N, C-alpha and C. Protein backbone atom coordinates (compact mmCIF):
# COMPACT_ATOMS: atom_id res chain seq x y z
N MET A 1 249.42 146.51 244.76
CA MET A 1 248.23 146.91 245.47
C MET A 1 248.61 147.68 246.73
N GLU A 2 249.65 147.22 247.40
CA GLU A 2 250.09 147.91 248.61
C GLU A 2 250.58 149.32 248.29
N GLU A 3 251.21 149.47 247.13
CA GLU A 3 251.71 150.79 246.74
C GLU A 3 250.55 151.77 246.57
N VAL A 4 249.47 151.31 245.97
CA VAL A 4 248.29 152.16 245.78
C VAL A 4 247.72 152.53 247.15
N GLU A 5 247.62 151.57 248.03
CA GLU A 5 247.05 151.81 249.36
C GLU A 5 247.88 152.80 250.16
N LYS A 6 249.20 152.81 249.96
CA LYS A 6 250.06 153.77 250.66
C LYS A 6 249.77 155.20 250.20
N ILE A 7 249.45 155.35 248.92
CA ILE A 7 249.20 156.68 248.37
C ILE A 7 247.78 157.14 248.68
N VAL A 8 246.79 156.28 248.39
CA VAL A 8 245.38 156.62 248.63
C VAL A 8 244.70 155.38 249.24
N PRO A 9 244.57 155.34 250.55
CA PRO A 9 243.92 154.18 251.19
C PRO A 9 242.52 153.92 250.61
N GLY A 10 242.28 152.66 250.26
CA GLY A 10 240.98 152.25 249.73
C GLY A 10 240.86 152.33 248.22
N TYR A 11 241.79 152.98 247.54
CA TYR A 11 241.67 153.16 246.09
C TYR A 11 241.93 151.88 245.31
N ALA A 12 242.76 150.99 245.83
CA ALA A 12 243.02 149.73 245.13
C ALA A 12 241.73 148.94 244.96
N ASN A 13 240.91 148.91 245.97
CA ASN A 13 239.62 148.21 245.90
C ASN A 13 238.72 148.86 244.85
N ILE A 14 238.74 150.18 244.79
CA ILE A 14 237.94 150.89 243.79
C ILE A 14 238.43 150.54 242.39
N ILE A 15 239.75 150.50 242.20
CA ILE A 15 240.32 150.15 240.89
C ILE A 15 239.83 148.78 240.44
N LEU A 16 239.83 147.83 241.37
CA LEU A 16 239.48 146.45 241.02
C LEU A 16 237.99 146.22 240.82
N HIS A 17 237.15 147.10 241.39
CA HIS A 17 235.71 146.83 241.35
C HIS A 17 234.87 147.89 240.66
N GLU A 18 235.49 148.97 240.24
CA GLU A 18 234.74 150.04 239.58
C GLU A 18 235.51 150.51 238.35
N ASP A 19 234.87 151.30 237.52
CA ASP A 19 235.51 151.86 236.33
C ASP A 19 236.30 153.11 236.73
N THR A 20 237.61 153.03 236.61
CA THR A 20 238.47 154.17 236.95
C THR A 20 239.17 154.72 235.71
N SER A 21 238.66 154.35 234.55
CA SER A 21 239.32 154.76 233.30
C SER A 21 239.25 156.27 233.07
N GLU A 22 238.29 156.93 233.68
CA GLU A 22 238.13 158.38 233.51
C GLU A 22 238.79 159.18 234.63
N ASP A 23 239.41 158.50 235.58
CA ASP A 23 240.05 159.21 236.70
C ASP A 23 241.21 160.07 236.20
N PHE A 24 241.36 161.23 236.79
CA PHE A 24 242.45 162.14 236.46
C PHE A 24 243.45 162.10 237.60
N PHE A 25 244.72 161.95 237.28
CA PHE A 25 245.75 161.77 238.29
C PHE A 25 246.67 162.98 238.38
N PHE A 26 246.88 163.44 239.59
CA PHE A 26 247.86 164.48 239.86
C PHE A 26 249.18 163.84 240.31
N ASN A 27 249.11 162.56 240.65
CA ASN A 27 250.27 161.82 241.14
C ASN A 27 250.64 160.77 240.09
N LYS A 28 251.78 160.95 239.44
CA LYS A 28 252.21 160.02 238.38
C LYS A 28 252.46 158.62 238.92
N GLU A 29 252.95 158.52 240.14
CA GLU A 29 253.19 157.20 240.74
C GLU A 29 251.87 156.46 240.94
N LEU A 30 250.85 157.16 241.38
CA LEU A 30 249.53 156.54 241.55
C LEU A 30 248.99 156.09 240.20
N GLU A 31 249.15 156.88 239.18
CA GLU A 31 248.70 156.51 237.84
C GLU A 31 249.44 155.27 237.34
N ARG A 32 250.75 155.24 237.57
CA ARG A 32 251.54 154.07 237.16
C ARG A 32 251.08 152.82 237.90
N CYS A 33 250.86 152.95 239.20
CA CYS A 33 250.40 151.81 240.00
C CYS A 33 249.01 151.35 239.55
N ARG A 34 248.13 152.28 239.24
CA ARG A 34 246.79 151.93 238.77
C ARG A 34 246.87 151.16 237.46
N ASN A 35 247.71 151.64 236.55
CA ASN A 35 247.86 150.96 235.27
C ASN A 35 248.41 149.55 235.45
N ARG A 36 249.38 149.39 236.34
CA ARG A 36 249.94 148.07 236.60
C ARG A 36 248.90 147.14 237.22
N LEU A 37 248.10 147.66 238.13
CA LEU A 37 247.05 146.86 238.75
C LEU A 37 246.00 146.44 237.73
N MET A 38 245.66 147.33 236.82
CA MET A 38 244.71 147.00 235.75
C MET A 38 245.28 145.93 234.82
N GLN A 39 246.57 146.02 234.51
CA GLN A 39 247.20 145.00 233.67
C GLN A 39 247.19 143.64 234.38
N TRP A 40 247.45 143.64 235.67
CA TRP A 40 247.43 142.40 236.44
C TRP A 40 246.03 141.79 236.43
N GLN A 41 245.01 142.63 236.60
CA GLN A 41 243.64 142.14 236.57
C GLN A 41 243.30 141.56 235.19
N ASP A 42 243.71 142.23 234.13
CA ASP A 42 243.48 141.71 232.78
C ASP A 42 244.17 140.37 232.58
N PHE A 43 245.41 140.26 233.08
CA PHE A 43 246.15 139.01 232.97
C PHE A 43 245.43 137.88 233.72
N ARG A 44 244.97 138.16 234.94
CA ARG A 44 244.28 137.14 235.72
C ARG A 44 243.02 136.66 235.02
N MET A 45 242.28 137.57 234.41
CA MET A 45 241.05 137.19 233.70
C MET A 45 241.38 136.35 232.47
N ALA A 46 242.42 136.73 231.72
CA ALA A 46 242.82 135.96 230.55
C ALA A 46 243.30 134.58 230.95
N ARG A 47 244.07 134.49 232.03
CA ARG A 47 244.56 133.19 232.51
C ARG A 47 243.40 132.32 232.93
N SER A 48 242.41 132.89 233.58
CA SER A 48 241.24 132.13 234.02
C SER A 48 240.46 131.60 232.82
N ARG A 49 240.28 132.44 231.80
CA ARG A 49 239.58 131.98 230.59
C ARG A 49 240.35 130.85 229.91
N LEU A 50 241.67 130.99 229.84
CA LEU A 50 242.49 129.94 229.22
C LEU A 50 242.37 128.64 229.99
N ARG A 51 242.45 128.71 231.31
CA ARG A 51 242.33 127.50 232.11
C ARG A 51 240.97 126.84 231.92
N SER A 52 239.93 127.63 231.82
CA SER A 52 238.59 127.08 231.59
C SER A 52 238.51 126.38 230.25
N ARG A 53 239.10 126.98 229.23
CA ARG A 53 239.09 126.35 227.90
C ARG A 53 239.88 125.05 227.90
N VAL A 54 241.02 125.04 228.57
CA VAL A 54 241.83 123.82 228.63
C VAL A 54 241.05 122.72 229.34
N ARG A 55 240.38 123.05 230.45
CA ARG A 55 239.57 122.06 231.17
C ARG A 55 238.43 121.55 230.30
N ALA A 56 237.78 122.46 229.58
CA ALA A 56 236.65 122.05 228.72
C ALA A 56 237.14 121.11 227.62
N ARG A 57 238.25 121.45 227.01
CA ARG A 57 238.78 120.57 225.95
C ARG A 57 239.18 119.23 226.50
N LYS A 58 239.73 119.20 227.71
CA LYS A 58 240.10 117.94 228.31
C LYS A 58 238.87 117.09 228.58
N LEU A 59 237.82 117.73 229.12
CA LEU A 59 236.59 117.00 229.38
C LEU A 59 235.96 116.48 228.09
N LEU A 60 235.98 117.28 227.04
CA LEU A 60 235.43 116.83 225.76
C LEU A 60 236.27 115.71 225.17
N GLY A 61 237.58 115.77 225.38
CA GLY A 61 238.45 114.72 224.87
C GLY A 61 238.27 113.40 225.60
N ASP A 62 237.86 113.47 226.87
CA ASP A 62 237.63 112.26 227.65
C ASP A 62 236.34 111.56 227.31
N MET A 63 235.45 112.21 226.56
CA MET A 63 234.15 111.60 226.23
C MET A 63 234.27 110.61 225.14
């Protein structure tokens, strides 16, 4: 995230909260950083869903 902010201040927040899939990049490093940030966000969402499922199964198993 810091790498993105060094290149374009404020863009990391845009990446995380808006659709940037159509953005065109003149800077390959910025594009690489954006892709890595998107992968991290996808990972965090998948981890959160998994944790929720594990908690739900545990609660159902305790009944």
